[in-house]
Coordinates of C-alpha atoms and ligand atoms in Angstrom, one line a residue:
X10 CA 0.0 0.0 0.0
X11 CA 1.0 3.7 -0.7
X12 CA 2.7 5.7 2.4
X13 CA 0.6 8.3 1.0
X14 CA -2.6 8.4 2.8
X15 CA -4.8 10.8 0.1
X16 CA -3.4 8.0 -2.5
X17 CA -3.9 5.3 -0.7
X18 CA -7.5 6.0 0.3
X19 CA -8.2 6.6 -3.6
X20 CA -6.2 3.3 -4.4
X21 CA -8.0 1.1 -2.1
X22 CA -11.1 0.7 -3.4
X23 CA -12.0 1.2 -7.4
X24 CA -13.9 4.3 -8.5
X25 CA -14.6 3.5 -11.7
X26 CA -17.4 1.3 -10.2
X27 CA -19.3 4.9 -9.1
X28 CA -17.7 6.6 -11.8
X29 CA -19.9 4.2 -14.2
X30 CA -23.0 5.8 -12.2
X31 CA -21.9 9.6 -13.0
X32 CA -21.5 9.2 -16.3
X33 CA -24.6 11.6 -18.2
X34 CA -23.8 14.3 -15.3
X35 CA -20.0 14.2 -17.1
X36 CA -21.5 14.6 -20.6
X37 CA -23.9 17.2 -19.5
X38 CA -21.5 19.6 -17.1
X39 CA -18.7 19.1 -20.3
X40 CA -21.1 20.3 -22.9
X41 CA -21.8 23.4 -20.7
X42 CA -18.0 24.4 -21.3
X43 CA -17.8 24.9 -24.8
X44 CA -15.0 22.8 -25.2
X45 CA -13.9 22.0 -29.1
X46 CA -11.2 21.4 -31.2
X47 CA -7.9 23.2 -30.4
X48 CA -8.3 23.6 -26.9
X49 CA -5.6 21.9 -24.4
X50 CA -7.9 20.7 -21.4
X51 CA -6.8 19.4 -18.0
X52 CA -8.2 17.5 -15.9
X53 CA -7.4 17.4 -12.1
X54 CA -8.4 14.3 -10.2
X55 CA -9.8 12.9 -12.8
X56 CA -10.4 9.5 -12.1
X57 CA -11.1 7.0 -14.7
X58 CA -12.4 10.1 -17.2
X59 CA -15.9 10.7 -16.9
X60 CA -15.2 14.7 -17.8
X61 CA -11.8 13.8 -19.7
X62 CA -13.0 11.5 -22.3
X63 CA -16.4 13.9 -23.0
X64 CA -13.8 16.6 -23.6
X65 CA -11.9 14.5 -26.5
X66 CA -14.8 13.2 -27.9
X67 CA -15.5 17.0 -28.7
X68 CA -12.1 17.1 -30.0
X69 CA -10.1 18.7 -27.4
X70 CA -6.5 17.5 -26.2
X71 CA -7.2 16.4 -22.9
X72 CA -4.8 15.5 -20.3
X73 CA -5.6 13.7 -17.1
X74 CA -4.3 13.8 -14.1
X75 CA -5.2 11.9 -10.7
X76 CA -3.4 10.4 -8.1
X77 CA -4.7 7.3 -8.1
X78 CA -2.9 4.3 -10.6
X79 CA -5.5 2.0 -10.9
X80 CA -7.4 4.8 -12.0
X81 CA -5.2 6.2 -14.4
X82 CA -4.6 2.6 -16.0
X83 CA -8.7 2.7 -16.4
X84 CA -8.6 6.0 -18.2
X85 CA -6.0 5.3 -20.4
X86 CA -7.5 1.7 -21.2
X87 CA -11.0 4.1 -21.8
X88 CA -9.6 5.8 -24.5
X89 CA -8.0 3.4 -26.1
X90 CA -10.9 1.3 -26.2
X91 CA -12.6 4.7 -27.4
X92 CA -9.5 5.2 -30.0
X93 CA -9.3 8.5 -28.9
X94 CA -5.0 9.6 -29.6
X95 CA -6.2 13.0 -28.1
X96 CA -6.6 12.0 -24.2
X97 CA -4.0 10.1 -22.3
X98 CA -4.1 9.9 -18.5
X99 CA -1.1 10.3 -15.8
X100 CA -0.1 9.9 -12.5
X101 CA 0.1 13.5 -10.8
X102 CA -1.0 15.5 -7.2
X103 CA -3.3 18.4 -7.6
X104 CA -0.9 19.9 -4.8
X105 CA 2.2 19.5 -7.0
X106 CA 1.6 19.8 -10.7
X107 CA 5.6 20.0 -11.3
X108 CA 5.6 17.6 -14.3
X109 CA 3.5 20.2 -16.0
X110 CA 4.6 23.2 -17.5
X111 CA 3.7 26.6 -16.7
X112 CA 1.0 28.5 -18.8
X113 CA 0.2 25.0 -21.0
X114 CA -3.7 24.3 -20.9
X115 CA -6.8 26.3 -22.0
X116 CA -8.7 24.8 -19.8
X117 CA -8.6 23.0 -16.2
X118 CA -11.3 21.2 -15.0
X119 CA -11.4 19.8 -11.4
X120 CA -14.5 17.9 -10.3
X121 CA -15.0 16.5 -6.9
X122 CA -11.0 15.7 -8.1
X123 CA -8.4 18.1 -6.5
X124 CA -10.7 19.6 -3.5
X125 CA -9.6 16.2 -2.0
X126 CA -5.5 16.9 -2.3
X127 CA -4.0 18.4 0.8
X128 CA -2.6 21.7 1.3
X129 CA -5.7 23.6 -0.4
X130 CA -3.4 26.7 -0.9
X131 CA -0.7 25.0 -3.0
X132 CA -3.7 23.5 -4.9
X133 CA -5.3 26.8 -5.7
X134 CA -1.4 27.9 -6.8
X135 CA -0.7 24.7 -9.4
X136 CA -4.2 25.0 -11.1
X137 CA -3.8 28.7 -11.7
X138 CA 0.1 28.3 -12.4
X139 CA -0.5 25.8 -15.4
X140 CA -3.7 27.8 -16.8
X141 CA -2.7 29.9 -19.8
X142 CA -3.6 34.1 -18.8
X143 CA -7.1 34.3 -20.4
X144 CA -7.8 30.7 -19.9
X145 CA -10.2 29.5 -17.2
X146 CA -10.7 27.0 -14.1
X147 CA -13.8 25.0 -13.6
X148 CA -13.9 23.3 -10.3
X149 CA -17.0 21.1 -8.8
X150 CA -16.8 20.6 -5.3
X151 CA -19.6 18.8 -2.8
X152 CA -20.6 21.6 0.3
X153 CA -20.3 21.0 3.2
X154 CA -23.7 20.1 5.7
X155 CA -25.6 19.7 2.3
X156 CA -28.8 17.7 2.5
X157 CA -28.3 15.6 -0.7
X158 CA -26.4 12.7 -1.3
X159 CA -22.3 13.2 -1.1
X160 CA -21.9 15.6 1.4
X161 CA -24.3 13.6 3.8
X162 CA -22.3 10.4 2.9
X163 CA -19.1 11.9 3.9
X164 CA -21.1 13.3 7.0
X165 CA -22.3 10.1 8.3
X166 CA -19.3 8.0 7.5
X167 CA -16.9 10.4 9.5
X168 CA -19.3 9.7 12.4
X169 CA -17.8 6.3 12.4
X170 CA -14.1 7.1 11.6
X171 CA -11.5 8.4 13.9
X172 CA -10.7 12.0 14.2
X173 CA -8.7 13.0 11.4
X174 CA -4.9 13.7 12.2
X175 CA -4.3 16.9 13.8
X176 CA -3.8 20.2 10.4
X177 CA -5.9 17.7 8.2
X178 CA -8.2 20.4 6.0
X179 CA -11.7 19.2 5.2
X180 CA -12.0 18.4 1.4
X181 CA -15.1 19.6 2.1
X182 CA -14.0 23.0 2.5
X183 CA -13.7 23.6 -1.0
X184 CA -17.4 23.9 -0.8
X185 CA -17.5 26.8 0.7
X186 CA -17.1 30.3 -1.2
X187 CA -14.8 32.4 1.2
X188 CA -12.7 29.9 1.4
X189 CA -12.3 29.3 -1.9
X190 CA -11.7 33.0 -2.6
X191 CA -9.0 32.9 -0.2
X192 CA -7.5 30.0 -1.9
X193 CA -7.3 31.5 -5.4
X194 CA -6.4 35.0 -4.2
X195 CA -3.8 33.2 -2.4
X196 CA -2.6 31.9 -6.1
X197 CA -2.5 35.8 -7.4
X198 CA -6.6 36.0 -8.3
X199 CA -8.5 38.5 -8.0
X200 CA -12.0 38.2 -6.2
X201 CA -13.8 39.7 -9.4
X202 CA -12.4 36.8 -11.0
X203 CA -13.8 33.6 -9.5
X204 CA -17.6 33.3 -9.7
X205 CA -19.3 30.9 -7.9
X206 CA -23.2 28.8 -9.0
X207 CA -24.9 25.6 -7.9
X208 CA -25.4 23.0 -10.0
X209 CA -26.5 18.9 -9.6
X210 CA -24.3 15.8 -10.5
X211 CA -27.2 12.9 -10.9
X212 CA -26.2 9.2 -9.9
X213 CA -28.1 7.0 -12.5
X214 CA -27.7 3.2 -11.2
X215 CA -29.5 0.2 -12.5
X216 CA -30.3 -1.6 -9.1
X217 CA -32.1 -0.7 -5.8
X218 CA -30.6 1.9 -3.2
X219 CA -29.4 -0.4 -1.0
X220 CA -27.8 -2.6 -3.6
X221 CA -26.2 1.1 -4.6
X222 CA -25.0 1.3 -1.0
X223 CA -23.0 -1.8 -1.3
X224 CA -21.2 -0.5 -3.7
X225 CA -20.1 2.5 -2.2
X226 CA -19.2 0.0 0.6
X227 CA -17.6 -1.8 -1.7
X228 CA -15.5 0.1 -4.2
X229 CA -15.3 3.8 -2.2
X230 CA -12.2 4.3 -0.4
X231 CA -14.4 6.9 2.2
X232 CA -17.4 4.4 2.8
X233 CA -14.5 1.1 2.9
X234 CA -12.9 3.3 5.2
X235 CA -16.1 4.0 7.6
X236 CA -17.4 0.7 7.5
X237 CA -14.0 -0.9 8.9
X238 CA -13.6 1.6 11.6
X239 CA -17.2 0.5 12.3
X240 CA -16.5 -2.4 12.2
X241 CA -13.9 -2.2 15.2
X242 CA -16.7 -0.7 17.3
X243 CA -19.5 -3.3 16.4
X244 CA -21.2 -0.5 14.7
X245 CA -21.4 -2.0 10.8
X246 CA -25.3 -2.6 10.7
X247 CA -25.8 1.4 12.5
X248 CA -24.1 2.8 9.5
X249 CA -25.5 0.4 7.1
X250 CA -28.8 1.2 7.9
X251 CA -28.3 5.1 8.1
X252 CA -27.1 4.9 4.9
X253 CA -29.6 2.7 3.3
X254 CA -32.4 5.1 4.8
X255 CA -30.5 8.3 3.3
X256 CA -30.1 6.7 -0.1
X257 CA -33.7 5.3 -0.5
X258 CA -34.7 8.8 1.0
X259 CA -32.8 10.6 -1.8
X260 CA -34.0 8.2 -4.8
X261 CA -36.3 10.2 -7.3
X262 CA -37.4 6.8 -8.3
X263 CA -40.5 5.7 -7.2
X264 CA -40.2 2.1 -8.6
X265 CA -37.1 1.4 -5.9
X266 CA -35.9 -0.9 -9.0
X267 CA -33.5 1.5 -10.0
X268 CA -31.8 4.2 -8.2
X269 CA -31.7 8.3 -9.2
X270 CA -30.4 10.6 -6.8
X271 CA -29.0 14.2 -7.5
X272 CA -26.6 16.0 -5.9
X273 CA -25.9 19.6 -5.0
X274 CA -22.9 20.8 -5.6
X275 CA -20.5 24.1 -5.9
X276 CA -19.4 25.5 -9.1
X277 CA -16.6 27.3 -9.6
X278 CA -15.3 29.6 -12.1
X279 CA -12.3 31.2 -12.3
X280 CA -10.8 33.0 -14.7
X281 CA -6.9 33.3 -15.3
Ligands
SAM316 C1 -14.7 11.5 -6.3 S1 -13.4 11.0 -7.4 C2 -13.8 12.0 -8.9 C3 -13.2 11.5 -10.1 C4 -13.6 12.2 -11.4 N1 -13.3 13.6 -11.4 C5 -15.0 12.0 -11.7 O1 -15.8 13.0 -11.7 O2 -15.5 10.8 -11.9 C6 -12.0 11.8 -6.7 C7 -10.8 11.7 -7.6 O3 -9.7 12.5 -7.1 C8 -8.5 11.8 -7.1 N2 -7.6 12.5 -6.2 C9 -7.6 12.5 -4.8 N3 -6.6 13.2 -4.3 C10 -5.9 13.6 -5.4 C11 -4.7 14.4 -5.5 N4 -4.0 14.8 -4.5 N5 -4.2 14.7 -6.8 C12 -4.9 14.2 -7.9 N6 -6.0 13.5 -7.8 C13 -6.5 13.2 -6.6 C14 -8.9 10.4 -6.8 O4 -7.9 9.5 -7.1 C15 -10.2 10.3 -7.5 O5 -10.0 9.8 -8.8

């Protein structure tokens, strides 16, 4: 296993398997972007490409970049299976971009991707160092306290876990608009520049809520994470049941066949 904790949480399990439910939400939030031929893209934390491959298949250049190898192996093996020679995936850390050049993409996308790196300030600094001036940053990140479906996930699992090491930052406050400000004025920006809207990510996934549950109790390195440290206190069926109550809750769905549930989150826009 990685010494790296952030990697190593996103290494343990395999995101591709909710990535698969994210898909249309990808399609949709990409199209909003007018991305076309010509434009470089990044894209931060970006996981086995549900934004990256979109992007190419509008004829971008797209580069991903997550932290995570498995995920980057399923990204590359994407677009190849897609034959698409204009997106190719890579190892990186939002926090430290260094393999990237200064001034080199158009475009640099970030959802629910870097907003779990540490050190949020150097963050802020890489995405606005490798964004061309007149170029822009999109970022989705979940808010915190939210009633729908992430940020209550991440809510009720750290109710199980152990407190986090002492300086740890919340991913979740990249949900938050001051401190986002903060971040990217940090990085040079001014606060005229960074405009902030909300927006839904839908989960689409062809089985019931609590089968959905299982596999975020499966494959997601947060819920794996939970349900062991629940585990240790004889608390497994607690947080299997609060969960399976919050997910049939949030399903649009009446038949409970199939599971729909969207998800608030925070849109950001910068411009470089
Ligand atoms: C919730 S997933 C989102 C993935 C993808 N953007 C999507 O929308 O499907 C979070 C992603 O961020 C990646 N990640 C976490 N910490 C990172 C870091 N420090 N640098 C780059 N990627 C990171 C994880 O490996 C994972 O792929």
């Amino acid at each position: 296993m990685s010494a790296n904790p952030n990697k190593a949480l996103w290494e343990k399990g395999d995101f591709t398997r909710i990535a698969e439910t994210m898909r249309e939400s990808g399609e949709a939030l990409v199209a909003s972007l007018g991305v076309g031929e010509g434009l470089d893209v990044l894209d931060v934390g970006c996981g086995d490409g549900t934004t990256a491959l979109p992007a190419a298949q509008l004829g971008a250049d797209v580069l991903g970049v997550d932290i995570a190898s498995n995920l980057v192996a399923a990204g590359n093996a994407r677009a190849q299976g897609l034959g698409l020679g204009n997106c190719r995936f890579q190892e990186g850390d939002a926090s430290d971009l260094s393999a990237l050049e200064d001034d080199s993409f158009d475009l640099v996308v970030s959802i629910f991707g870097a907003m779990f790196a540490p050190r949020p300030f150097e963050v802020a600094k890489e995405l606005v160092r490798v964004t061309r001036p007149g170029g822009r940053i999109v970022m989705g990140n979940w808010i915190p306290n939210d009633p729908t479906l992430v940020a209550q996930i991440l809510k009720i699992s750290s109710a199980y876990s152990p407190p986090p090491p002492e300086g740890f930052v919340s991913p979740m406050t990249w949900g938050v608009e001051e401190h986002v400000q903060e971040r990217f004025a940090g990085a040079g920006v001014p606060e005229e520049n960074v405009s902030f809207e909300r927006d839904t990510y839908t989960f689409d996934f062809a089985g019931t809520p609590a089968e959905f549950v299982d596999v975020f109790r499966t494959f997601y390195g947060p819920t794996m994470n939970a349900f062991e440290a629940a585990a240790a206190d004889g608390r497994e069926a607690e947080l299997q049941a609060e969960l399976e109550s919050l997910f049939a809750a949030q399903n649009t769905i009446a038949n409970e066949d199939a599971t729909s549930i969207p998800a608030t989150f925070l849109r950001v826009t910068v411009a470089v």
